[in-house]
Coordinates of C-alpha atoms in Angstrom, one line a residue:
M781 CA 4.6 -22.8 -29.9
V782 CA 2.5 -23.2 -33.1
I783 CA -1.0 -24.6 -33.1
A784 CA -2.5 -26.1 -36.2
A785 CA -6.1 -27.3 -36.6
D786 CA -5.4 -30.6 -35.0
G787 CA -3.0 -29.8 -32.3
F788 CA 0.1 -27.8 -31.3
C789 CA 3.8 -28.2 -31.3
V790 CA 6.2 -27.6 -28.5
G791 CA 9.7 -28.3 -29.9
R792 CA 9.4 -31.7 -31.6
K793 CA 6.6 -32.9 -29.4
R794 CA 3.2 -32.9 -31.0
V795 CA 0.0 -32.7 -28.9
V796 CA -3.3 -33.7 -30.6
F797 CA -6.6 -32.3 -29.7
H798 CA -9.2 -34.7 -28.3
P799 CA -12.9 -34.2 -27.9
R800 CA -13.7 -32.9 -24.4
R801 CA -15.4 -35.1 -21.8
R802 CA -19.1 -35.3 -21.5
G803 CA -20.7 -32.8 -19.3
R804 CA -18.3 -30.0 -20.1
S805 CA -19.2 -27.5 -22.8
S806 CA -16.7 -27.4 -25.7
P807 CA -15.0 -24.5 -27.5
L808 CA -16.6 -26.1 -30.6
S809 CA -19.7 -24.1 -29.6
L810 CA -17.8 -20.9 -30.2
A811 CA -16.7 -22.0 -33.6
T812 CA -20.2 -23.0 -34.6
A813 CA -21.6 -19.7 -33.5
M814 CA -19.0 -17.7 -35.4
L815 CA -19.5 -19.7 -38.6
Q816 CA -23.3 -19.3 -38.4
K817 CA -22.9 -15.5 -38.0
P818 CA -19.9 -13.7 -39.6
M819 CA -18.1 -11.6 -37.0
T820 CA -15.6 -8.8 -37.2
L821 CA -12.1 -9.6 -35.8
L822 CA -12.9 -7.2 -32.9
E823 CA -15.9 -9.3 -32.0
T824 CA -13.9 -12.6 -32.6
A825 CA -11.2 -11.5 -30.2
K826 CA -13.7 -10.6 -27.5
D827 CA -15.5 -13.9 -27.8
L828 CA -12.2 -15.8 -27.8
F829 CA -11.2 -14.1 -24.5
L830 CA -14.6 -14.7 -22.9
D831 CA -14.8 -18.3 -24.0
T832 CA -11.3 -18.9 -22.6
L833 CA -12.3 -17.5 -19.2
Q834 CA -15.4 -19.8 -19.3
H835 CA -13.4 -22.9 -19.9
L836 CA -10.5 -22.1 -17.6
S837 CA -12.0 -24.2 -14.9
I838 CA -10.7 -24.6 -11.4
A839 CA -13.4 -27.3 -10.9
E840 CA -12.1 -29.3 -13.9
A841 CA -8.5 -29.0 -12.6
M842 CA -9.5 -30.1 -9.2
R843 CA -11.6 -33.0 -10.5
T844 CA -8.8 -34.4 -12.6
R845 CA -5.8 -33.7 -10.3
V846 CA -7.2 -34.1 -6.8
R847 CA -9.0 -37.3 -5.6
C848 CA -10.0 -38.9 -2.3
Q849 CA -10.7 -42.6 -2.2
N850 CA -10.4 -45.2 0.5
E851 CA -9.0 -42.8 3.1
T852 CA -6.3 -41.7 0.6
L853 CA -5.8 -38.2 -0.8
Q854 CA -4.1 -38.1 -4.2
V855 CA -2.9 -34.7 -5.5
G856 CA -1.3 -35.3 -8.9
E857 CA 1.4 -37.9 -8.2
L858 CA 1.5 -37.0 -4.5
V859 CA -0.3 -39.5 -2.3
Y860 CA -1.3 -39.1 1.4
D861 CA -2.7 -41.8 3.7
L862 CA -5.3 -39.8 5.7
R863 CA -5.4 -42.4 8.4
K864 CA -2.0 -41.1 9.6
F865 CA -3.4 -37.7 10.5
H866 CA -5.7 -36.6 13.4
R867 CA -6.1 -33.1 12.0
V868 CA -6.2 -31.5 8.5
M869 CA -5.6 -27.8 8.2
V870 CA -6.6 -26.0 5.0
I871 CA -5.1 -22.6 4.4
S872 CA -6.6 -21.0 1.2
I873 CA -5.2 -17.6 0.1
G874 CA -5.7 -15.6 -3.1
K875 CA -8.2 -14.6 -5.7
A876 CA -9.2 -18.2 -6.2
A877 CA -9.2 -19.0 -2.4
A878 CA -13.0 -19.5 -2.0
P879 CA -13.6 -21.7 -5.1
M880 CA -10.5 -23.9 -4.3
A881 CA -11.7 -24.4 -0.7
D882 CA -15.3 -25.0 -1.9
L883 CA -14.1 -27.9 -4.1
L884 CA -11.5 -29.5 -1.8
L885 CA -13.5 -29.6 1.5
P886 CA -16.3 -31.9 0.4
L887 CA -13.6 -34.3 -0.9
L888 CA -11.8 -34.4 2.4
E889 CA -15.0 -34.7 4.4
S890 CA -16.0 -37.8 2.5
A891 CA -12.6 -39.5 3.3
L892 CA -12.1 -38.5 6.9
K893 CA -13.5 -40.3 10.0
R894 CA -15.5 -38.5 12.7
D895 CA -12.5 -38.2 15.1
Q896 CA -10.4 -36.5 12.4
T897 CA -10.9 -32.7 12.3
I898 CA -10.7 -30.2 9.5
E899 CA -9.8 -26.5 10.3
T900 CA -9.9 -24.0 7.5
I901 CA -9.0 -20.4 6.9
V902 CA -10.0 -18.7 3.6
V903 CA -8.5 -15.4 2.7
G904 CA -9.9 -14.3 -0.6
S905 CA -11.9 -11.8 -2.7
T906 CA -15.1 -13.8 -2.4
R907 CA -16.8 -15.7 0.4
P908 CA -17.0 -19.5 0.4
S909 CA -20.3 -20.7 -1.1
E910 CA -21.6 -22.2 2.2
S911 CA -21.4 -21.0 5.8
D912 CA -19.4 -23.5 7.9
P913 CA -18.3 -22.9 11.5
R914 CA -15.1 -24.7 10.8
V915 CA -14.2 -22.1 8.1
R916 CA -12.9 -18.7 9.1
F917 CA -13.1 -16.2 6.2
F918 CA -11.1 -13.0 5.8
A919 CA -12.0 -10.6 3.0
G920 CA -8.7 -10.2 1.1
S921 CA -7.4 -6.8 0.2
H922 CA -5.7 -6.2 -3.2
P923 CA -3.4 -4.8 -4.4
S924 CA -2.3 -3.3 -1.1
P925 CA -2.7 -4.9 2.4
N926 CA -5.0 -3.5 5.1
Q927 CA -5.8 -4.4 8.7
T928 CA -7.7 -7.5 7.6
S929 CA -4.5 -8.7 5.9
F930 CA -2.7 -8.4 9.2
D931 CA -5.5 -10.1 11.1
A932 CA -5.5 -13.0 8.6
A933 CA -1.8 -13.4 9.0
D934 CA -2.2 -13.6 12.8
A935 CA -5.0 -16.2 12.5
V936 CA -2.9 -18.4 10.1
L937 CA 0.2 -18.2 12.2
K938 CA -1.7 -19.1 15.4
L939 CA -3.3 -22.1 13.7
L940 CA -0.1 -23.4 12.2
A941 CA 1.7 -23.0 15.6
S942 CA -0.7 -25.7 16.9
S943 CA 0.3 -28.2 14.1
D944 CA 2.4 -31.4 14.8
N945 CA 3.6 -34.5 13.1
R946 CA 0.1 -36.0 13.0
C947 CA -1.2 -33.0 11.1
L948 CA -1.7 -32.5 7.3
V949 CA -1.5 -28.9 6.2
L950 CA -2.9 -28.1 2.7
F951 CA -2.0 -24.7 1.3
L952 CA -4.2 -23.5 -1.5
I953 CA -2.4 -20.5 -3.1
S954 CA -3.5 -18.4 -6.0
G955 CA -2.6 -15.0 -7.5
G956 CA -3.3 -12.0 -5.4
A957 CA -2.3 -13.7 -2.2
S958 CA 0.7 -11.4 -1.5
A959 CA -1.5 -8.4 -0.4
M960 CA -4.2 -10.5 1.2
I961 CA -2.1 -11.8 4.0
E962 CA 0.7 -9.7 5.5
K963 CA 2.7 -9.4 8.7
P964 CA 6.0 -7.5 8.4
L965 CA 9.2 -9.0 10.0
D966 CA 9.7 -5.6 11.6
N967 CA 6.9 -5.2 14.1
S968 CA 7.4 -1.4 14.1
I969 CA 6.1 -1.2 10.5
T970 CA 2.4 -0.3 10.6
V971 CA -0.5 -1.2 8.4
D972 CA -0.2 2.1 6.7
D973 CA 3.6 1.7 6.2
A974 CA 3.0 -1.8 4.6
A975 CA 0.2 -0.4 2.3
E976 CA 2.5 2.4 1.2
F977 CA 5.3 -0.1 0.5
Y978 CA 3.0 -2.2 -1.7
R979 CA 1.7 0.9 -3.5
A980 CA 5.3 2.0 -4.2
L981 CA 6.0 -1.4 -5.7
V982 CA 2.9 -1.4 -8.0
L983 CA 3.7 2.1 -9.2
S984 CA 7.4 1.4 -9.8
G985 CA 6.9 -0.7 -12.9
L986 CA 9.3 -3.4 -11.6
P987 CA 8.9 -6.9 -13.0
I988 CA 6.7 -9.1 -10.7
T989 CA 9.7 -11.3 -10.0
Q990 CA 11.6 -8.4 -8.4
M991 CA 8.6 -7.1 -6.6
N992 CA 8.1 -10.5 -4.9
V993 CA 11.7 -10.8 -3.9
L994 CA 11.2 -7.7 -1.9
R995 CA 7.8 -8.8 -0.5
K996 CA 9.3 -12.2 0.6
H997 CA 12.0 -10.6 2.6
F998 CA 9.6 -8.0 4.1
S999 CA 7.2 -10.5 5.6
Q1000 CA 6.7 -13.2 8.2
V1001 CA 4.2 -15.0 6.0
K1002 CA 6.0 -15.2 2.6
G1003 CA 9.1 -16.7 1.0
G1004 CA 8.5 -20.2 2.6
R1005 CA 8.0 -18.9 6.1
L1006 CA 4.5 -20.4 6.5
A1007 CA 6.1 -23.8 5.9
V1008 CA 8.6 -23.1 8.7
H1009 CA 5.7 -22.3 11.1
A1010 CA 4.2 -25.7 10.2
Q1011 CA 7.5 -27.5 10.3
G1012 CA 6.5 -30.6 12.1
A1013 CA 3.5 -31.3 9.9
T1014 CA 3.1 -32.9 6.5
Q1015 CA 2.5 -30.2 3.9
C1016 CA 1.1 -30.0 0.4
T1017 CA 0.7 -26.8 -1.6
L1018 CA -1.8 -26.6 -4.5
L1019 CA -1.2 -23.6 -6.8
I1020 CA -3.2 -21.7 -9.3
S1021 CA -0.2 -20.1 -11.0
D1022 CA 0.0 -16.5 -12.2
V1023 CA 3.7 -16.8 -12.9
P1024 CA 5.9 -18.8 -15.4
E1025 CA 5.9 -22.6 -14.8
D1026 CA 9.5 -22.5 -13.6
G1027 CA 8.7 -19.9 -11.0
L1028 CA 6.1 -21.4 -8.7
H1029 CA 7.8 -19.9 -5.7
I1030 CA 6.7 -16.5 -6.9
V1031 CA 2.9 -17.3 -6.7
G1032 CA 1.6 -15.2 -3.8
S1033 CA 5.2 -14.5 -2.9
G1034 CA 5.7 -18.2 -2.2
P1035 CA 4.4 -18.5 1.4
S1036 CA 5.0 -22.3 1.7
L1037 CA 7.7 -23.0 -0.9
P1038 CA 11.5 -22.7 -0.7
D1039 CA 12.8 -19.3 -1.8
P1040 CA 15.9 -19.0 -4.0
S1041 CA 16.2 -15.2 -3.7
T1042 CA 18.4 -13.6 -1.1
A1043 CA 18.6 -10.5 1.1
E1044 CA 21.5 -9.3 -1.0
D1045 CA 19.1 -9.5 -4.1
C1046 CA 16.8 -7.1 -2.3
R1047 CA 19.6 -4.6 -1.7
E1048 CA 20.7 -4.8 -5.4
I1049 CA 17.1 -4.3 -6.7
I1050 CA 16.6 -1.3 -4.5
S1051 CA 20.0 0.2 -5.3
A1052 CA 19.3 -0.1 -9.1
N1053 CA 15.8 1.3 -8.9
L1054 CA 15.9 4.1 -6.3
D1055 CA 14.6 6.5 -8.9
V1056 CA 11.3 4.6 -9.2
L1057 CA 10.9 3.1 -5.7
D1058 CA 9.3 5.7 -3.5
F1059 CA 10.0 3.8 -0.2
S1060 CA 9.7 5.4 3.2
D1061 CA 12.9 5.9 5.3
N1062 CA 11.6 3.2 7.6
V1063 CA 11.3 0.6 4.8
L1064 CA 14.7 1.7 3.3
A1065 CA 16.3 1.2 6.7
F1066 CA 14.7 -2.2 7.1
F1067 CA 16.1 -3.5 3.8
G1068 CA 19.5 -1.8 4.4
D1069 CA 20.1 -3.8 7.6
L1070 CA 22.9 -6.2 6.9
E1071 CA 21.4 -8.5 9.5
L1072 CA 18.1 -8.8 7.5
E1073 CA 16.7 -12.3 8.2
E1074 CA 17.1 -14.6 5.2
T1075 CA 14.2 -16.7 3.8
P1076 CA 14.3 -20.5 4.1
K1077 CA 15.9 -22.2 1.1
A1078 CA 15.6 -25.7 -0.4
G1079 CA 17.1 -28.2 2.0
H1080 CA 15.6 -26.4 5.1
P1081 CA 14.1 -29.0 7.5
A1082 CA 10.7 -27.3 7.0
F1083 CA 10.5 -28.7 3.5
R1084 CA 11.4 -32.3 4.4
N1085 CA 7.7 -33.4 4.3
C1086 CA 6.5 -30.9 1.7
G1087 CA 5.1 -31.3 -1.8
W1088 CA 3.6 -28.9 -4.3
I1089 CA 1.7 -29.0 -7.6
S1090 CA 0.4 -26.4 -10.1
L1091 CA -3.2 -27.1 -11.0
L1092 CA -3.7 -24.3 -13.5
S1093 CA -1.3 -21.9 -15.2
S1094 CA -1.0 -19.5 -18.1
D1095 CA -0.1 -22.5 -20.3
D1096 CA -3.8 -23.6 -19.9
L1097 CA -4.9 -20.0 -20.8
C1098 CA -3.0 -20.2 -24.1
R1099 CA -4.0 -23.8 -24.8
I1100 CA -7.7 -23.1 -24.4
A1101 CA -7.6 -19.9 -26.5
G1102 CA -5.4 -21.7 -29.1
E1103 CA -7.8 -24.6 -29.5
S1104 CA -10.7 -22.3 -30.1
A1105 CA -8.8 -20.1 -32.6
A1106 CA -7.5 -23.1 -34.5
R1107 CA -11.0 -24.4 -34.9
L1108 CA -11.9 -21.0 -36.5
G1109 CA -9.2 -21.5 -39.1
F1110 CA -6.5 -19.3 -37.6
H1111 CA -2.9 -20.3 -37.7
V1112 CA -2.0 -20.0 -34.0
V1113 CA 1.4 -19.1 -32.6
V1114 CA 2.1 -18.7 -28.8
D1115 CA 4.9 -16.3 -28.1
N1116 CA 5.5 -15.4 -24.4
R1117 CA 8.9 -13.8 -25.0
C1118 CA 7.7 -10.3 -23.9
D1119 CA 6.7 -11.5 -20.4
D1120 CA 7.7 -8.9 -17.8
W1121 CA 8.6 -6.4 -20.6
E1122 CA 7.7 -2.7 -20.4
Y1123 CA 4.3 -2.3 -22.1
R1124 CA 5.6 -0.1 -25.0
E1125 CA 8.3 -2.6 -25.9
A1126 CA 5.9 -5.5 -25.7
A1127 CA 3.4 -3.7 -27.9
T1128 CA 6.0 -3.0 -30.6
Y1129 CA 7.4 -6.5 -30.4
L1130 CA 4.0 -8.3 -30.7
L1131 CA 2.7 -6.1 -33.5
N1132 CA 6.0 -6.7 -35.5
R1133 CA 5.6 -10.4 -34.8
L1134 CA 2.0 -10.4 -36.1
Q1135 CA 3.1 -8.6 -39.3
E1136 CA 5.8 -11.2 -39.9
L1137 CA 3.3 -14.0 -39.5
R1138 CA 0.8 -12.3 -41.7
Q1139 CA 3.2 -12.5 -44.6
Q1140 CA 3.1 -16.3 -44.3
Y1141 CA -0.5 -17.1 -43.4
P1142 CA -3.9 -15.6 -44.4
R1143 CA -5.4 -15.9 -40.9
V1144 CA -3.2 -15.5 -37.9
C1145 CA -3.8 -15.6 -34.2
L1146 CA -0.8 -14.6 -32.0
L1147 CA -1.2 -15.4 -28.3
S1148 CA 1.0 -14.1 -25.5
A1149 CA 0.5 -14.8 -21.8
G1150 CA 2.2 -13.1 -18.8
E1151 CA 2.4 -9.7 -17.3
I1152 CA 3.9 -6.5 -18.7
S1153 CA 5.1 -3.6 -16.6
V1154 CA 3.9 0.0 -16.5
H1155 CA 5.9 2.6 -14.7
I1156 CA 3.4 5.2 -13.4
S1157 CA 5.2 8.5 -13.1
S1158 CA 2.2 10.7 -12.1
K1159 CA -1.1 10.2 -10.4
P1160 CA -3.0 7.7 -12.6
G1161 CA -6.4 8.1 -14.0
S1162 CA -8.6 4.9 -14.5
G1163 CA -7.1 1.9 -16.2
G1164 CA -4.6 -0.9 -15.8
R1165 CA -1.7 -2.5 -17.5
N1166 CA -3.9 -4.4 -20.0
Q1167 CA -5.7 -1.3 -21.1
Q1168 CA -2.5 0.8 -21.2
F1169 CA -1.0 -1.9 -23.5
T1170 CA -4.0 -2.0 -25.8
L1171 CA -4.2 1.8 -26.0
E1172 CA -0.5 1.9 -27.0
C1173 CA -1.3 -0.8 -29.7
S1174 CA -4.1 1.4 -31.1
R1175 CA -1.7 4.3 -31.3
L1176 CA 0.9 2.2 -33.2
I1177 CA -1.7 0.6 -35.5
A1178 CA -2.9 4.1 -36.5
E1179 CA 0.7 5.4 -36.8
R1180 CA 1.9 2.5 -39.0
K1181 CA -1.5 2.2 -40.9
L1182 CA -1.8 -1.5 -39.9
K1183 CA -4.8 -3.8 -40.1
A1184 CA -4.7 -5.7 -36.8
T1185 CA -6.9 -6.5 -33.9
V1186 CA -5.4 -6.6 -30.4
L1187 CA -6.9 -7.6 -27.1
S1188 CA -5.3 -7.7 -23.7
G1189 CA -7.2 -8.9 -20.6
G1190 CA -6.6 -10.2 -17.1
S1191 CA -7.8 -13.7 -16.3
D1192 CA -8.9 -12.5 -12.9
G1193 CA -11.4 -10.1 -14.5
V1194 CA -9.7 -7.1 -13.0
D1195 CA -7.3 -4.6 -14.6
G1196 CA -5.7 -2.0 -12.3
N1197 CA -8.1 0.4 -10.6
S1198 CA -10.8 0.2 -13.3
A1199 CA -14.0 -1.8 -13.7
A1200 CA -12.7 -3.7 -16.7
A1201 CA -10.6 -6.8 -17.2
G1202 CA -8.9 -5.2 -20.2
A1203 CA -9.7 -3.9 -23.7
V1204 CA -9.7 -4.5 -27.4
C1205 CA -8.7 -2.3 -30.3
D1206 CA -8.2 -2.4 -34.1
E1207 CA -7.5 -0.1 -37.0
T1208 CA -10.8 1.8 -36.4
T1209 CA -10.1 2.6 -32.8
A1210 CA -8.1 5.8 -33.3
V1211 CA -10.7 7.2 -35.8
R1212 CA -13.6 6.3 -33.5
A1213 CA -11.9 7.9 -30.5
A1214 CA -11.3 11.1 -32.5
E1215 CA -15.0 11.2 -33.5
H1216 CA -15.8 11.0 -29.8
G1217 CA -13.4 13.8 -29.0
L1218 CA -11.1 11.4 -27.1
D1219 CA -7.3 11.8 -27.2
I1220 CA -5.4 8.5 -27.2
V1221 CA -2.0 10.1 -26.6
A1222 CA -3.3 12.1 -23.6
G1223 CA -4.9 9.0 -22.3
L1224 CA -1.6 7.2 -22.4
E1225 CA 0.2 10.1 -20.7
R1226 CA -2.4 10.2 -17.9
F1227 CA -2.6 6.5 -17.5
D1228 CA -6.3 7.0 -18.1
S1229 CA -7.3 4.3 -20.7
F1230 CA -10.6 3.0 -19.3
P1231 CA -12.7 6.1 -20.1
I1232 CA -11.6 5.8 -23.7
F1233 CA -12.4 2.1 -24.2
N1234 CA -15.6 2.4 -22.1
A1235 CA -16.9 5.2 -24.4
L1236 CA -16.1 3.1 -27.5
G1237 CA -17.7 0.0 -26.1
D1238 CA -14.4 -1.9 -26.2
A1239 CA -13.7 -2.3 -22.5
L1240 CA -13.9 -5.9 -21.4
I1241 CA -16.1 -5.9 -18.3
T1242 CA -16.5 -9.4 -16.9
G1243 CA -16.4 -8.9 -13.1
P1244 CA -14.0 -10.9 -10.9
S1245 CA -13.6 -14.4 -12.4
G1246 CA -12.5 -16.1 -9.2
N1247 CA -9.4 -17.2 -11.0
N1248 CA -6.0 -15.8 -11.8
V1249 CA -3.4 -17.3 -14.2
R1250 CA -1.9 -14.0 -15.5
D1251 CA -2.9 -11.9 -18.5
L1252 CA -3.8 -13.0 -22.0
R1253 CA -3.0 -11.0 -25.2
I1254 CA -4.7 -12.0 -28.4
L1255 CA -3.6 -10.5 -31.7
L1256 CA -5.6 -11.3 -34.9
S1257 CA -5.0 -10.6 -38.6
S1258 CA -7.0 -11.9 -41.6
V1259 CA -6.9 -11.1 -45.3

């Protein structure tokens, strides 16, 4: 994808930028500010990232895609006559659970009559904005489940068990949902066992697609099984997607969508990765069972009255960042080819790509969305995949004597076990680190990148954003 000053190209289709609606701040303000005060590329990259997070609006997506009017709920092209239902259940799970519920519930209340009830469960990282006795809140755990995750699963399953054909169930699913709600298929697996299973997955460096295949087949509340528990009801799933557009069933391990993966896939993944998957004997025995229960597939009766829609995704992340960069005079290219790659391979590929583009254009902005993998072979220090990637880029920039600025950050405002969302580096990073007595190679080996970037003032500390549409990498070059 290439973005020029007036739009971007996807294949032969051209999309032209239009002025934003009234009432919403515009990325033009970023361009104006930068033109008034010359900025380094390091500062420009930081501002592009922060501006993108500001404009990545769940509220805007809900306003334009979800509407209630004349007792009718419209979600994209899906239309529901609310007069047919005596109950509406809202199950909101993930890092964006609270803001999604906050925006949807007032719309529903305005369209429902007094004898129609709304029952809501929110499992997220932040509380809903207002206290409401009809809303049960569970503080979601991430990246590993805890007792609250099990309690939330029990509450959701109990509520769904009471649904019938006069019930509308709205699932609001966003990134981070996998750990926030959990109930293993094998009741002998404890909370501690489940947490250790999740930790082993995170440390393995497996692609998120493979991690979620295993999570789906491990759980009573993933891989479409929530849809089965609400089989008699009409169901609609609204997603804030932290996966590629063609893989919506991966978001939150697909609790309410058909699952194309199989139990045999699980066994193949484990067999091929035994050296990095530190599973307990109990978990290995569970997956090794040839009678392991299969997840529901497309065509299962549970999906007969189901619809789903993606409200926001990493495409929006790149679009917003690309619009701002194009207004600053950068030639913008979006390249997501390294999604799910190992972080060192991704760093090499993207820096090579930036250098190729630099031969053709005086000002280049290379954008890449998605998640890279980091296999942690020892007890990690403080950091995350975005900071590990950026630190590796700083090493390569110094080694190859390049002039380049690289930023990598999580749209959720959280990177690994650190206080940062990510980090930014350029050709001065290695020199400044040495002046501070900081060893980049040692930081990479110890998976301890945050202390380095924090000391240099190049850690991106935003706090949780209440959103999650994957990671964004910004690479800049200018003559």
